[in-house]
CSV table of C-alpha atoms in Angstrom, one decimal:
chain,number,residue,atom,x,y,z
A,1,MET,CA,102.6,76.8,46.8
A,2,ALA,CA,103.1,80.5,45.5
A,3,ASP,CA,99.8,81.4,46.8
A,4,ASN,CA,100.6,80.0,50.3
A,5,ARG,CA,103.8,82.0,50.3
A,6,ARG,CA,102.1,85.2,49.3
A,7,ASN,CA,99.6,84.7,52.1
A,8,ARG,CA,102.3,84.3,54.6
A,9,ASP,CA,104.2,87.3,53.2
A,10,GLU,CA,101.1,89.4,53.4
A,11,GLU,CA,100.3,88.2,57.0
A,12,LEU,CA,104.0,89.1,58.1
A,13,ARG,CA,103.7,92.5,56.4
A,14,GLN,CA,100.5,93.2,58.3
A,15,GLN,CA,101.9,92.3,61.5
A,16,VAL,CA,104.9,94.4,61.0
A,17,THR,CA,102.7,97.3,60.1
A,18,ARG,CA,100.7,96.8,63.2
A,19,GLN,CA,103.8,96.6,65.4
A,20,ALA,CA,105.2,99.8,63.9
A,21,LYS,CA,101.9,101.6,64.5
A,22,ARG,CA,101.9,100.4,68.1
A,23,MET,CA,105.5,101.6,68.6
A,24,LYS,CA,104.8,105.0,67.2
A,25,GLN,CA,101.8,105.4,69.4
A,26,ALA,CA,103.7,104.2,72.5
A,27,GLU,CA,106.3,106.9,71.7
A,28,HIS,CA,103.7,109.5,71.2
A,29,ASP,CA,101.9,108.7,74.3
A,30,ARG,CA,105.0,108.5,76.5
A,31,ARG,CA,105.1,111.2,79.1
A,32,THR,CA,108.0,113.6,79.0
A,33,LEU,CA,110.1,114.5,81.9
A,34,LEU,CA,108.4,118.0,82.1
A,35,ALA,CA,104.9,116.4,82.2
A,36,GLN,CA,106.0,114.1,85.1
A,37,THR,CA,107.6,116.9,86.9
A,38,ILE,CA,104.4,119.0,86.7
A,39,TYR,CA,102.3,116.0,87.9
A,40,ILE,CA,104.6,115.4,91.0
A,41,GLY,CA,104.6,119.1,91.7
A,42,THR,CA,100.7,119.2,91.5
A,43,LEU,CA,100.6,116.3,93.9
A,44,GLY,CA,102.7,118.0,96.4
A,45,LEU,CA,100.8,121.2,96.2
A,46,VAL,CA,97.5,119.4,96.6
A,47,PHE,CA,98.8,117.7,99.7
A,48,VAL,CA,100.7,120.6,101.4
A,49,LEU,CA,98.1,123.4,100.8
A,50,PRO,CA,95.4,122.0,103.2
A,51,VAL,CA,98.2,121.4,105.9
A,52,VAL,CA,99.4,124.9,105.7
A,53,ALA,CA,96.0,126.3,105.6
A,54,GLY,CA,95.1,124.2,108.7
A,55,ALA,CA,98.2,125.4,110.5
A,56,TYR,CA,97.5,129.1,109.9
A,57,LEU,CA,93.7,128.9,110.7
A,58,GLY,CA,94.4,126.9,113.8
A,59,ARG,CA,97.1,129.3,115.0
A,60,TRP,CA,94.7,132.2,114.4
A,61,ILE,CA,91.8,130.5,116.4
A,62,ASP,CA,94.4,129.6,119.2
A,63,GLU,CA,95.5,133.3,119.4
A,64,LEU,CA,91.8,134.4,119.9
A,65,ALA,CA,91.7,132.2,123.1
A,66,ALA,CA,93.1,133.4,126.3
A,67,GLY,CA,96.3,131.8,127.5
A,68,TYR,CA,98.7,129.5,125.5
A,69,SER,CA,97.0,126.8,123.6
A,70,THR,CA,97.8,124.7,120.5
A,71,ARG,CA,94.8,122.5,120.5
A,72,TRP,CA,93.4,124.1,117.3
A,73,THR,CA,96.5,124.3,115.5
A,74,LEU,CA,97.4,120.6,116.0
A,75,SER,CA,93.9,119.5,115.3
A,76,LEU,CA,93.7,121.4,112.1
A,77,ILE,CA,97.1,120.4,110.9
A,78,PHE,CA,95.9,116.7,111.4
A,79,LEU,CA,92.9,117.5,109.5
A,80,GLY,CA,95.0,119.1,106.7
A,81,VAL,CA,97.0,116.1,106.5
A,82,VAL,CA,93.8,113.9,106.1
A,83,VAL,CA,92.4,116.2,103.5
A,84,GLY,CA,95.6,116.4,101.7
A,85,GLY,CA,95.9,112.5,101.7
A,86,VAL,CA,92.5,112.2,100.2
A,87,ASN,CA,93.1,114.8,97.5
A,88,VAL,CA,96.4,113.0,96.5
A,89,TYR,CA,94.4,109.6,96.4
A,90,LEU,CA,91.6,111.2,94.3
A,91,LEU,CA,94.2,112.9,91.9
A,92,ILE,CA,96.1,109.8,91.4
A,93,ARG,CA,93.0,107.6,90.9
A,94,GLU,CA,92.0,110.0,88.1
């Protein structure tokens, strides 16, 4: 009977030790507010940069053409949105 009780006590002690280790590891792995803010900022930057670059490049190309045209500007803004969306998807998937 005493041997059975010792086995149960040892098993309980091991379970508590494992749970304590898991809790410490979870606390250690938890992202801080600063890390989350940096991650969201990176996502925004990865999306916005291709859109802005497309707008500037499209406007420059449209100014080279005679007359008033926004064809290249709108096309490259759309392309920037697509490229930015793919960038965000790939970054999140990582």
